[in-house]
Coordinates of C-alpha atoms in Angstrom, one line a residue:
X1 CA -41.5 -52.1 -144.0
X2 CA -43.2 -52.4 -147.4
X3 CA -46.7 -53.0 -145.9
X4 CA -49.5 -50.5 -146.7
X5 CA -52.1 -49.8 -144.1
X6 CA -55.4 -48.0 -144.3
X7 CA -56.9 -46.7 -141.1
X8 CA -60.1 -48.3 -139.7
X9 CA -62.0 -45.1 -138.7
X10 CA -64.4 -43.4 -141.1
X11 CA -63.6 -40.1 -139.4
X12 CA -59.8 -40.6 -139.8
X13 CA -59.1 -41.0 -136.1
X14 CA -56.3 -43.4 -136.9
X15 CA -54.2 -42.3 -139.9
X16 CA -51.5 -44.9 -140.8
X17 CA -48.7 -43.0 -139.1
X18 CA -50.5 -43.5 -135.8
X19 CA -49.5 -47.2 -135.9
X20 CA -45.8 -46.4 -136.5
X21 CA -43.8 -45.4 -133.3
X22 CA -41.0 -43.4 -135.0
X23 CA -38.3 -44.2 -132.5
X24 CA -38.5 -48.0 -133.5
X25 CA -37.7 -47.4 -137.2
X26 CA -34.2 -47.1 -138.7
X27 CA -35.2 -44.8 -141.4
X28 CA -38.1 -42.5 -142.2
X29 CA -38.0 -41.3 -145.8
X30 CA -40.1 -38.4 -146.9
X31 CA -40.3 -37.7 -150.6
X32 CA -41.9 -34.5 -151.7
X33 CA -44.1 -34.6 -154.8
X34 CA -44.4 -37.4 -157.3
X35 CA -40.9 -38.7 -157.6
X36 CA -41.3 -42.3 -158.9
X37 CA -44.0 -44.5 -160.5
X38 CA -42.7 -47.6 -158.6
X39 CA -44.4 -47.0 -155.3
X40 CA -48.0 -47.5 -156.4
X41 CA -50.6 -45.1 -157.8
X42 CA -51.5 -41.7 -156.5
X43 CA -49.3 -40.0 -154.0
X44 CA -49.3 -36.6 -155.8
X45 CA -48.2 -34.8 -152.6
X46 CA -45.4 -37.1 -151.6
X47 CA -44.6 -40.5 -150.0
X48 CA -43.5 -41.4 -146.5
X49 CA -41.8 -44.8 -145.9
X50 CA -41.2 -46.2 -142.4
X51 CA -38.4 -48.8 -142.7
X52 CA -36.4 -51.2 -140.6
X53 CA -33.2 -52.5 -142.1
X54 CA -31.5 -55.8 -141.5
X55 CA -29.3 -55.4 -138.4
X56 CA -25.5 -55.3 -138.9
X57 CA -24.1 -58.1 -136.8
X58 CA -20.6 -59.6 -136.6
X59 CA -19.1 -62.8 -135.3
X60 CA -17.5 -60.8 -132.5
X61 CA -20.8 -59.2 -131.6
X62 CA -23.8 -61.3 -132.8
X63 CA -26.3 -59.1 -131.1
X64 CA -27.4 -55.5 -130.7
X65 CA -29.9 -53.7 -128.5
X66 CA -31.4 -50.2 -128.4
X67 CA -33.5 -49.2 -125.4
X68 CA -35.0 -45.9 -124.4
X69 CA -37.7 -44.0 -122.7
X70 CA -39.0 -40.6 -122.0
X71 CA -41.5 -38.3 -120.2
X72 CA -43.3 -35.2 -121.1
X73 CA -44.7 -33.1 -118.3
X74 CA -47.6 -31.6 -120.2
X75 CA -50.0 -34.5 -120.5
X76 CA -47.8 -36.7 -118.3
X77 CA -46.8 -38.7 -121.3
X78 CA -44.6 -41.8 -120.5
X79 CA -43.0 -43.9 -123.2
X80 CA -40.5 -46.6 -123.6
X81 CA -39.1 -48.9 -126.3
X82 CA -36.7 -51.8 -126.8
X83 CA -35.2 -53.0 -130.1
X84 CA -33.2 -56.3 -129.8
X85 CA -31.6 -58.3 -132.6
X86 CA -29.4 -61.4 -132.7
X87 CA -28.0 -63.6 -135.4
X88 CA -25.1 -65.4 -137.1
X89 CA -23.9 -66.3 -140.6
X90 CA -26.4 -64.1 -142.3
X91 CA -29.5 -65.1 -140.3
X92 CA -31.1 -62.8 -137.8
X93 CA -34.1 -62.3 -135.5
X94 CA -35.2 -58.9 -134.5
X95 CA -37.8 -58.0 -131.9
X96 CA -39.2 -54.5 -131.3
X97 CA -41.6 -53.3 -128.6
X98 CA -42.9 -49.9 -127.7
X99 CA -45.4 -48.5 -125.2
X100 CA -46.8 -45.0 -124.6
X101 CA -49.3 -43.7 -122.0
X102 CA -50.6 -40.1 -122.0
X103 CA -53.1 -38.0 -120.1
X104 CA -54.9 -34.9 -121.4
X105 CA -52.6 -32.0 -122.0
X106 CA -53.2 -28.2 -121.4
X107 CA -52.9 -25.6 -124.1
X108 CA -51.1 -22.3 -123.5
X109 CA -54.2 -20.8 -121.8
X110 CA -54.5 -23.6 -119.3
X111 CA -57.5 -25.3 -121.0
X112 CA -57.5 -29.1 -120.8
X113 CA -57.5 -30.7 -124.2
X114 CA -58.9 -34.2 -124.5
X115 CA -55.9 -36.2 -125.8
X116 CA -55.2 -39.1 -123.5
X117 CA -54.5 -42.6 -124.8
X118 CA -52.7 -45.9 -124.1
X119 CA -50.6 -47.4 -126.9
X120 CA -48.5 -50.5 -127.2
X121 CA -46.9 -52.3 -130.1
X122 CA -44.7 -55.3 -130.9
X123 CA -43.0 -56.4 -134.0
X124 CA -40.9 -59.5 -134.9
X125 CA -38.8 -60.0 -138.0
X126 CA -36.6 -62.8 -139.1
X127 CA -34.4 -62.8 -142.2
X128 CA -31.4 -64.3 -144.0
X129 CA -28.9 -62.9 -146.5
X130 CA -26.5 -65.1 -148.4
X131 CA -22.9 -64.3 -149.3
X132 CA -24.1 -63.7 -152.9
X133 CA -26.5 -60.9 -151.8
X134 CA -29.8 -62.8 -151.9
X135 CA -32.0 -61.7 -149.0
X136 CA -35.4 -62.5 -147.6
X137 CA -37.4 -61.6 -144.5
X138 CA -40.7 -62.3 -142.9
X139 CA -42.3 -60.3 -140.2
X140 CA -45.4 -59.8 -138.1
X141 CA -46.6 -56.7 -136.1
X142 CA -49.3 -55.9 -133.7
X143 CA -50.3 -52.4 -132.4
X144 CA -53.1 -51.4 -130.1
X145 CA -54.4 -48.1 -128.8
X146 CA -56.9 -48.1 -125.9
X147 CA -59.1 -45.2 -124.6
X148 CA -58.1 -42.5 -127.1
X149 CA -59.8 -39.2 -126.4
X150 CA -60.5 -36.7 -129.1
X151 CA -61.0 -33.0 -128.5
X152 CA -63.7 -31.4 -130.6
X153 CA -65.1 -34.7 -131.8
X154 CA -68.4 -36.2 -130.7
X155 CA -66.8 -39.6 -130.1
X156 CA -63.8 -41.2 -128.6
X157 CA -62.0 -44.5 -129.5
X158 CA -62.0 -47.1 -126.8
X159 CA -60.2 -49.5 -129.1
X160 CA -58.0 -49.4 -132.2
X161 CA -55.9 -52.4 -133.2
X162 CA -53.8 -53.4 -136.2
X163 CA -52.1 -56.6 -137.2
X164 CA -49.6 -57.0 -140.0
X165 CA -47.9 -59.9 -141.8
X166 CA -45.3 -59.2 -144.5
X167 CA -42.5 -60.8 -146.5
X168 CA -39.8 -59.4 -148.7
X169 CA -37.2 -61.0 -151.0
X170 CA -34.4 -59.6 -153.2
X171 CA -32.3 -61.8 -155.6
X172 CA -29.3 -60.4 -157.5
X173 CA -28.7 -62.0 -160.9
X174 CA -25.2 -62.5 -162.1
X175 CA -25.8 -63.2 -165.7
X176 CA -28.6 -62.3 -168.1
X177 CA -30.6 -59.2 -168.9
X178 CA -31.8 -58.7 -165.3
X179 CA -29.5 -57.5 -162.5
X180 CA -31.9 -57.9 -159.6
X181 CA -35.5 -59.2 -158.8
X182 CA -37.5 -58.0 -155.8
X183 CA -40.8 -59.2 -154.4
X184 CA -42.9 -58.3 -151.4
X185 CA -46.3 -59.2 -150.0
X186 CA -48.3 -58.1 -147.0
X187 CA -51.6 -58.3 -145.2
X188 CA -52.8 -55.6 -142.7
X189 CA -56.0 -55.7 -140.7
X190 CA -57.3 -52.8 -138.6
X191 CA -60.2 -53.0 -136.1
X192 CA -61.6 -49.8 -134.7
X193 CA -64.4 -48.9 -132.2
X194 CA -65.6 -45.4 -131.4
X195 CA -68.5 -44.3 -129.3
X196 CA -70.0 -41.3 -127.4
X197 CA -70.5 -42.8 -124.0
X198 CA -67.8 -45.2 -122.7
X199 CA -65.1 -42.5 -122.2
X200 CA -67.1 -39.4 -121.6
X201 CA -70.4 -38.2 -120.0
X202 CA -72.9 -38.5 -122.8
X203 CA -74.6 -35.3 -123.9
X204 CA -76.3 -36.5 -127.0
X205 CA -79.9 -37.8 -126.9
X206 CA -78.8 -41.2 -128.3
X207 CA -75.9 -43.4 -127.4
X208 CA -73.9 -44.4 -130.5
X209 CA -71.1 -46.8 -131.3
X210 CA -69.3 -47.4 -134.6
X211 CA -67.6 -50.8 -135.2
X212 CA -65.4 -50.7 -138.3
X213 CA -62.6 -52.7 -139.9
X214 CA -60.2 -52.3 -142.7
X215 CA -58.3 -55.2 -144.3
X216 CA -55.6 -54.6 -146.9
X217 CA -53.8 -57.2 -149.0
X218 CA -51.1 -56.4 -151.5
X219 CA -47.7 -57.0 -153.0
X220 CA -45.3 -56.2 -155.8
X221 CA -42.8 -57.8 -158.2
X222 CA -40.1 -55.7 -159.8
X223 CA -36.9 -56.3 -161.8
X224 CA -33.9 -54.1 -162.7
X225 CA -32.7 -54.2 -166.3
X226 CA -29.4 -52.6 -167.2
X227 CA -29.5 -51.3 -170.8
X228 CA -26.3 -49.6 -171.6
X229 CA -26.3 -46.2 -169.9
X230 CA -29.9 -46.8 -168.7
X231 CA -31.1 -48.7 -165.7
X232 CA -34.8 -49.7 -166.2
X233 CA -37.1 -51.0 -163.4
X234 CA -40.2 -52.8 -164.6
X235 CA -42.8 -54.4 -162.4
X236 CA -46.3 -54.8 -161.2
X237 CA -48.2 -54.2 -158.0
X238 CA -51.6 -55.0 -156.6
X239 CA -53.6 -53.9 -153.6
X240 CA -57.1 -54.7 -152.3
X241 CA -58.7 -52.8 -149.5
X242 CA -62.0 -54.0 -147.9
X243 CA -63.7 -51.7 -145.4
X244 CA -66.9 -52.1 -143.4
X245 CA -68.3 -49.8 -140.7
X246 CA -71.6 -50.1 -138.9
X247 CA -73.1 -47.5 -136.5
X248 CA -75.4 -48.6 -133.8
X249 CA -77.7 -46.5 -131.5
X250 CA -79.6 -47.0 -128.3
X251 CA -81.4 -45.1 -125.6
X252 CA -79.1 -46.4 -122.9
X253 CA -75.3 -46.9 -122.9
X254 CA -75.8 -50.6 -122.1
X255 CA -78.1 -51.3 -125.0
X256 CA -76.5 -49.8 -128.2
X257 CA -77.7 -52.6 -130.5
X258 CA -79.9 -50.9 -133.1
X259 CA -78.3 -50.7 -136.5
X260 CA -78.3 -47.0 -137.5
X261 CA -76.2 -46.7 -140.6
X262 CA -73.9 -48.8 -142.9
X263 CA -71.2 -46.1 -143.0
X264 CA -68.9 -48.2 -145.1
X265 CA -71.3 -50.7 -146.9
X266 CA -68.7 -53.5 -147.4
X267 CA -66.6 -51.3 -149.7
X268 CA -64.1 -53.3 -151.8
X269 CA -61.5 -51.3 -153.8
X270 CA -59.1 -53.4 -155.9
X271 CA -56.1 -52.0 -157.8
X272 CA -53.7 -53.7 -160.2
X273 CA -50.8 -51.7 -161.8
X274 CA -47.9 -52.2 -164.1
X275 CA -45.0 -49.7 -164.3
X276 CA -41.6 -49.0 -165.9
X277 CA -39.1 -46.4 -164.9
X278 CA -35.6 -45.7 -166.3
X279 CA -32.7 -43.5 -165.5
X280 CA -30.4 -42.6 -168.3
X281 CA -26.9 -41.0 -167.9
X282 CA -27.0 -38.6 -170.9
X283 CA -23.6 -37.1 -169.9
X284 CA -21.4 -37.3 -166.9
X285 CA -23.4 -34.4 -165.4
X286 CA -26.9 -35.0 -166.9
X287 CA -29.5 -37.6 -166.0
X288 CA -32.9 -38.2 -167.4
X289 CA -35.6 -40.1 -165.5
X290 CA -38.7 -41.3 -167.4
X291 CA -41.5 -43.4 -165.9
X292 CA -45.0 -44.6 -166.7
X293 CA -47.7 -46.7 -165.1
X294 CA -51.1 -48.0 -165.8
X295 CA -53.6 -48.9 -163.0
X296 CA -56.9 -50.7 -163.2
X297 CA -59.2 -49.9 -160.3
X298 CA -62.4 -52.0 -159.6
X299 CA -64.8 -51.1 -156.8
X300 CA -67.8 -53.0 -155.3
X301 CA -70.2 -52.0 -152.5
X302 CA -71.4 -55.3 -151.2
X303 CA -74.1 -54.0 -148.9
X304 CA -75.2 -50.8 -150.7
X305 CA -78.7 -52.2 -151.3
X306 CA -79.3 -53.4 -147.7
X307 CA -82.1 -51.5 -146.0
X308 CA -81.4 -50.3 -142.5
X309 CA -84.4 -50.9 -140.4
X310 CA -83.9 -47.8 -138.2
X311 CA -84.2 -45.4 -141.1
X312 CA -85.9 -47.5 -143.8
X313 CA -83.2 -46.5 -146.2
X314 CA -80.2 -48.2 -147.8
X315 CA -76.9 -46.7 -148.9
X316 CA -78.2 -46.8 -152.5
X317 CA -81.3 -44.7 -151.4
X318 CA -78.9 -42.1 -150.0
X319 CA -76.8 -42.0 -153.1
X320 CA -80.0 -41.5 -155.2
X321 CA -81.2 -38.7 -152.9
X322 CA -77.9 -36.7 -153.2
X323 CA -76.4 -37.7 -156.6
X324 CA -79.1 -39.5 -158.6
X325 CA -77.0 -42.7 -158.7
X326 CA -76.4 -46.0 -157.0
X327 CA -73.4 -47.9 -155.7
X328 CA -73.0 -50.3 -158.7
X329 CA -69.7 -51.9 -159.5
X330 CA -67.4 -49.5 -161.3
X331 CA -64.0 -49.6 -163.0
X332 CA -61.3 -47.0 -163.7
X333 CA -58.3 -47.1 -166.1
X334 CA -55.7 -44.6 -164.9
X335 CA -52.5 -43.5 -166.6
X336 CA -49.6 -41.8 -164.8
X337 CA -46.0 -40.9 -165.6
X338 CA -43.1 -38.6 -165.0
X339 CA -40.1 -37.0 -166.7
X340 CA -37.3 -35.4 -164.7
X341 CA -34.0 -33.9 -166.0
X342 CA -31.2 -33.5 -163.4
X343 CA -28.1 -31.5 -164.1
X344 CA -24.9 -31.1 -162.0
X345 CA -23.7 -27.6 -162.3
X346 CA -20.7 -28.7 -160.3
X347 CA -19.9 -31.5 -157.9
X348 CA -21.8 -29.8 -155.1
X349 CA -24.8 -28.3 -157.0
X350 CA -27.6 -30.1 -158.8
X351 CA -30.7 -28.6 -160.4
X352 CA -33.7 -30.4 -161.7
X353 CA -36.9 -29.8 -163.6
X354 CA -39.8 -32.3 -163.7
X355 CA -43.2 -32.9 -165.2
X356 CA -45.6 -35.6 -163.9
X357 CA -49.1 -36.9 -164.0
X358 CA -50.4 -38.9 -161.1
X359 CA -53.9 -40.2 -160.5
X360 CA -55.4 -40.7 -157.1
X361 CA -58.6 -42.8 -156.9
X362 CA -61.2 -42.0 -154.3
X363 CA -61.0 -43.8 -151.0
X364 CA -63.8 -45.7 -149.2
X365 CA -65.1 -42.6 -147.4
X366 CA -65.1 -40.3 -150.5
X367 CA -66.7 -43.1 -152.6
X368 CA -69.2 -44.8 -150.4
X369 CA -69.8 -43.2 -146.9
X370 CA -73.4 -43.6 -146.0
X371 CA -73.9 -41.9 -142.6
X372 CA -77.7 -41.3 -142.4
X373 CA -78.4 -38.5 -139.9
X374 CA -80.8 -36.1 -141.7
X375 CA -79.2 -32.7 -142.0
X376 CA -76.0 -34.0 -140.5
X377 CA -75.7 -36.8 -143.0
X378 CA -72.4 -37.6 -144.6
X379 CA -72.7 -39.2 -148.0
X380 CA -70.0 -40.5 -150.4
X381 CA -70.3 -40.3 -154.1
X382 CA -70.1 -43.6 -156.0
X383 CA -69.6 -41.8 -159.3
X384 CA -66.7 -39.6 -158.1
X385 CA -64.0 -39.4 -160.7
X386 CA -60.3 -39.9 -159.7
X387 CA -58.1 -36.9 -159.2
X388 CA -55.6 -36.3 -162.0
X389 CA -52.6 -34.2 -160.9
X390 CA -50.5 -32.5 -163.6
X391 CA -47.4 -31.1 -161.8
X392 CA -44.4 -29.1 -162.9
X393 CA -41.5 -28.5 -160.5
X394 CA -38.0 -27.0 -160.4
X395 CA -35.5 -27.6 -157.7
X396 CA -31.9 -26.8 -156.5
X397 CA -29.6 -28.6 -154.1
X398 CA -26.2 -27.1 -153.3
X399 CA -23.7 -27.0 -150.5
X400 CA -20.2 -27.4 -149.3
X401 CA -18.6 -28.8 -146.2
X402 CA -20.0 -26.1 -143.8
X403 CA -23.3 -25.3 -145.5
X404 CA -26.2 -26.6 -147.6
X405 CA -29.2 -25.1 -149.3
X406 CA -32.2 -26.8 -151.0
X407 CA -35.3 -25.4 -152.7
X408 CA -38.2 -26.8 -154.6
X409 CA -41.1 -24.9 -156.3
X410 CA -44.1 -26.5 -158.0
X411 CA -47.4 -25.9 -159.6
X412 CA -50.1 -28.6 -159.8
X413 CA -53.2 -28.3 -162.0
X414 CA -55.7 -30.8 -160.7
X415 CA -58.5 -32.2 -162.9
X416 CA -61.4 -33.6 -160.9
X417 CA -60.1 -32.6 -157.5
X418 CA -62.2 -34.5 -154.9
X419 CA -63.8 -31.8 -152.9
X420 CA -65.4 -32.5 -149.6
X421 CA -68.3 -30.1 -149.7
X422 CA -71.6 -29.0 -148.2
X423 CA -74.9 -29.9 -149.9
X424 CA -76.5 -26.6 -151.1
X425 CA -78.0 -27.7 -154.4
X426 CA -74.9 -26.9 -156.4
X427 CA -74.1 -28.6 -159.7
X428 CA -74.3 -32.3 -159.3
X429 CA -75.9 -32.2 -155.8
X430 CA -79.7 -32.8 -155.7
X431 CA -80.4 -31.6 -152.1
X432 CA -79.7 -28.4 -150.2
X433 CA -79.7 -29.5 -146.6
X434 CA -76.1 -28.9 -145.4
X435 CA -75.1 -32.5 -145.5
X436 CA -71.5 -33.4 -146.2
X437 CA -71.0 -34.5 -149.8
X438 CA -68.3 -35.0 -152.4
X439 CA -68.0 -33.7 -155.9
X440 CA -65.3 -33.0 -158.5
X441 CA -63.9 -29.6 -159.3
X442 CA -60.9 -28.3 -161.1
X443 CA -58.2 -26.9 -158.7
X444 CA -54.8 -25.4 -158.6
X445 CA -52.1 -26.1 -156.0
X446 CA -48.8 -24.4 -156.0
X447 CA -46.0 -23.7 -153.5
X448 CA -42.4 -24.0 -152.5
X449 CA -40.1 -25.3 -149.8
X450 CA -36.7 -24.1 -148.8
X451 CA -34.2 -25.4 -146.3
X452 CA -30.7 -24.5 -145.3
X453 CA -27.9 -25.3 -142.8
X454 CA -24.7 -23.4 -142.0
X455 CA -21.9 -24.3 -139.6
X456 CA -19.7 -21.5 -138.3
X457 CA -17.2 -20.9 -135.6
X458 CA -16.4 -24.6 -135.6
X459 CA -19.3 -25.7 -133.4
X460 CA -22.2 -23.3 -134.1
X461 CA -25.0 -24.4 -136.5
X462 CA -27.9 -22.4 -137.8
X463 CA -30.6 -24.2 -139.7
X464 CA -34.0 -23.5 -141.0
X465 CA -36.8 -24.3 -143.4
X466 CA -40.0 -22.8 -144.7
X467 CA -42.9 -24.1 -146.7
X468 CA -45.9 -22.4 -148.4
X469 CA -48.9 -23.8 -150.2
X470 CA -51.5 -22.0 -152.3
X471 CA -54.8 -23.8 -153.1
X472 CA -57.6 -22.6 -155.3
X473 CA -61.0 -24.1 -156.3
X474 CA -61.1 -23.0 -159.9
X475 CA -64.7 -23.9 -160.5
X476 CA -66.1 -21.8 -157.7
X477 CA -63.3 -19.1 -157.7
X478 CA -62.5 -19.5 -154.0
X479 CA -59.8 -20.9 -151.8
X480 CA -59.5 -24.6 -151.1
X481 CA -60.1 -25.4 -147.4
X482 CA -57.5 -26.7 -145.0
X483 CA -54.5 -25.3 -146.8
X484 CA -51.8 -24.2 -144.4
X485 CA -50.2 -20.7 -144.7
X486 CA -46.5 -20.0 -144.8
X487 CA -44.9 -22.0 -142.0
X488 CA -41.3 -22.6 -140.9
X489 CA -38.7 -22.9 -138.2
X490 CA -35.3 -21.5 -137.4
X491 CA -32.7 -23.1 -135.1
X492 CA -29.4 -22.3 -133.5
X493 CA -27.3 -24.9 -131.8
X494 CA -23.9 -25.4 -130.3
X495 CA -22.6 -28.9 -131.1
X496 CA -19.5 -30.2 -129.3
X497 CA -18.1 -33.6 -128.9
X498 CA -20.5 -35.5 -126.8
X499 CA -23.0 -32.7 -126.0
X500 CA -25.0 -30.0 -127.6
X501 CA -27.5 -27.2 -126.7
X502 CA -29.8 -25.3 -128.9
X503 CA -33.0 -23.4 -129.5
X504 CA -35.7 -23.5 -132.2
X505 CA -38.2 -20.9 -133.3
X506 CA -41.3 -22.3 -135.0
X507 CA -44.1 -20.3 -136.4
X508 CA -46.8 -19.7 -139.1
X509 CA -48.2 -16.6 -140.7
X510 CA -51.9 -15.8 -140.4
X511 CA -54.1 -17.7 -142.8
X512 CA -56.7 -15.4 -144.4
X513 CA -57.5 -17.5 -147.5
X514 CA -60.2 -19.7 -146.1
X515 CA -63.4 -21.6 -147.1
X516 CA -65.4 -21.0 -144.0
X517 CA -69.0 -20.2 -145.2
X518 CA -71.1 -23.3 -145.8
X519 CA -73.7 -21.1 -147.6
X520 CA -71.2 -20.4 -150.4
X521 CA -68.6 -23.1 -150.0
X522 CA -67.6 -26.2 -148.1
X523 CA -67.3 -24.4 -144.8
X524 CA -64.5 -26.8 -143.8
X525 CA -62.4 -24.0 -142.4
X526 CA -63.3 -22.8 -138.9
X527 CA -62.3 -19.4 -140.0
X528 CA -59.1 -17.4 -140.3
X529 CA -56.2 -18.7 -138.2
X530 CA -53.9 -16.2 -136.4
X531 CA -50.2 -16.3 -136.9
X532 CA -48.1 -17.7 -134.1
X533 CA -44.5 -18.1 -133.0
X534 CA -43.1 -20.4 -130.3
X535 CA -39.6 -21.2 -129.0
X536 CA -38.1 -24.5 -127.9
X537 CA -34.9 -25.1 -126.0
X538 CA -33.0 -28.4 -125.6
X539 CA -29.7 -30.0 -124.6
X540 CA -28.3 -33.4 -125.1
X541 CA -25.3 -35.2 -123.6
X542 CA -23.6 -38.5 -123.9
X543 CA -23.4 -39.7 -120.3
X544 CA -21.6 -42.8 -119.1
X545 CA -21.5 -45.1 -122.1
X546 CA -23.8 -46.3 -123.6
X547 CA -26.4 -43.9 -122.2
X548 CA -27.5 -40.6 -123.8
X549 CA -29.7 -38.0 -122.3
X550 CA -31.8 -35.3 -123.9
X551 CA -33.8 -32.7 -122.1
X552 CA -35.7 -29.6 -123.2
X553 CA -38.7 -27.3 -123.0
X554 CA -41.2 -27.0 -125.8
X555 CA -43.4 -23.9 -126.2
X556 CA -41.1 -22.1 -123.7
X557 CA -43.4 -19.0 -123.4
X558 CA -46.6 -21.0 -123.1
X559 CA -48.2 -19.6 -126.2
X560 CA -51.8 -20.6 -127.2
X561 CA -51.9 -21.5 -130.9
X562 CA -53.3 -23.9 -133.4
X563 CA -52.3 -25.0 -136.9
X564 CA -54.7 -24.0 -139.7
X565 CA -54.5 -27.5 -141.1
X566 CA -56.6 -29.1 -138.3
X567 CA -58.9 -32.0 -137.7
X568 CA -62.6 -31.7 -138.7
X569 CA -65.6 -33.3 -136.9
X570 CA -68.0 -35.1 -139.1
X571 CA -70.6 -35.6 -136.4
X572 CA -71.0 -31.9 -135.7
X573 CA -71.4 -29.4 -138.5
X574 CA -69.2 -26.9 -136.6
X575 CA -65.6 -27.2 -137.7
X576 CA -63.1 -26.9 -134.8
X577 CA -59.5 -26.1 -134.3
X578 CA -57.6 -28.0 -131.6
X579 CA -55.0 -26.0 -129.8
X580 CA -51.5 -27.4 -129.5
X581 CA -49.9 -28.1 -126.1
X582 CA -48.6 -25.3 -123.9
X583 CA -45.3 -25.3 -122.2
X584 CA -43.9 -28.7 -121.5
X585 CA -40.6 -30.0 -120.0
X586 CA -39.4 -33.3 -121.5
X587 CA -36.7 -35.9 -120.8
X588 CA -35.4 -38.7 -123.0
X589 CA -32.9 -41.4 -122.1
X590 CA -31.5 -44.0 -124.6
X591 CA -28.8 -46.6 -124.7
X592 CA -27.2 -48.8 -127.4
X593 CA -25.5 -52.1 -126.5

């Protein structure tokens, strides 16, 4: 809903998507690659937007409600949601609530995987749209996860909480050089706690707890300018993220009060950007999109010089030890842009070619992490340069009434790729003790995605997609870690009026291009990952109006498998792969009033 959220965990236990229950959003938009300069800096791999739209209400029916729930047998996951809206004469109020409870699940071999949690969220939005098209809305959201368990990690999260305030406005202009003006603003705050004792039997010598928080403020202002055959969008955006994380230790679970590390030493990253993007109709079948943006990034580490009594060292001391630098204030001036030509071969077929440059600045962890644990230390690099991605892509989208095919291929030459690495005295790293460090390398990323759908026999539908990524560390002549192999799925369904049945095959090839040896590389891959193939079956039916039922079985043959792209554990130098759930029966019921 226009608000940007950074997770509160230094070890990425809470990515932003974990605060967004998908079933409560009207639209989830996934854009592959760098498609626009208007959504902020960075985002070379793509953009995901979770959006709720204004409810469509009438005088005859000034309300609407969606409710639903479900159950998964493997993990005993129970969930439910309610989405209620009411309004009149352009004004509305919408309330959304969701809850989810899960126990640990079993993988295909019957091994219990620590994965239980308790989650709940609530969101309230009120808005108004005039007859002339002017609209505005304000909203507030709250989400909380309790007792989240993490397989393969040395800590669990007894608490993770987010709060959001946001506002949006759009004003169409009838006369003048501007056709519409849009503005939005938001504040998000995340509090996170993780420890190694409250949700598990402690095996480490010391009890440890990390208290962290991440506060983000931002907004944007944009205007559309029709200039003949060209529609130009100009604007500015700003964002400020403040993160702080403190690790405490103690001999006993009840006395974890000794400050051990300033993991995020009051890290403040401020970004201000200006952008312009235009789409020109060159001919009836040809369009040219051009965009450019400039971003100023300023960073400050407010507590980098503070000495931690338990170690006698500050974050600056750690930066000097590993990089020969300190966490002084720094600034970046980043330039990005894109050019894309689209051509309609016929009314059903469009091809495009595109070139882009996008710049991703380092986040708080890459820039300032200061986890002081001797050989297990994890140290950010205050002098890390931003990643500059130079991408070329070509794509095709075609189809007819009964079928469609899409494909995109790309190559991305990355200058100053931010590599999470292992300290072994390599160029730019002063120590060789196996700690986790960050450095810049040149890299190459390339790949493709294909998807298709075909309806035959009136009710039968076959669909599928596949994606492949190739990643190479050009400086060290070895693969990049955590790059998935060829993956995809193939589905067959029978879709009738009011009901459907189907099956889906999902799988991945074996990944042999790995960076698994910390003596010569980052060691962030656990090793080669075997290929796998699973099958799901499902059925859905419209029951007595307004109820709908969906049932199915995932991983029908109870395969044991893991994705190569998998979580890593910063508190244990051994990288792990967490197996996915084994066979599970599920049930979903929903109703719209």
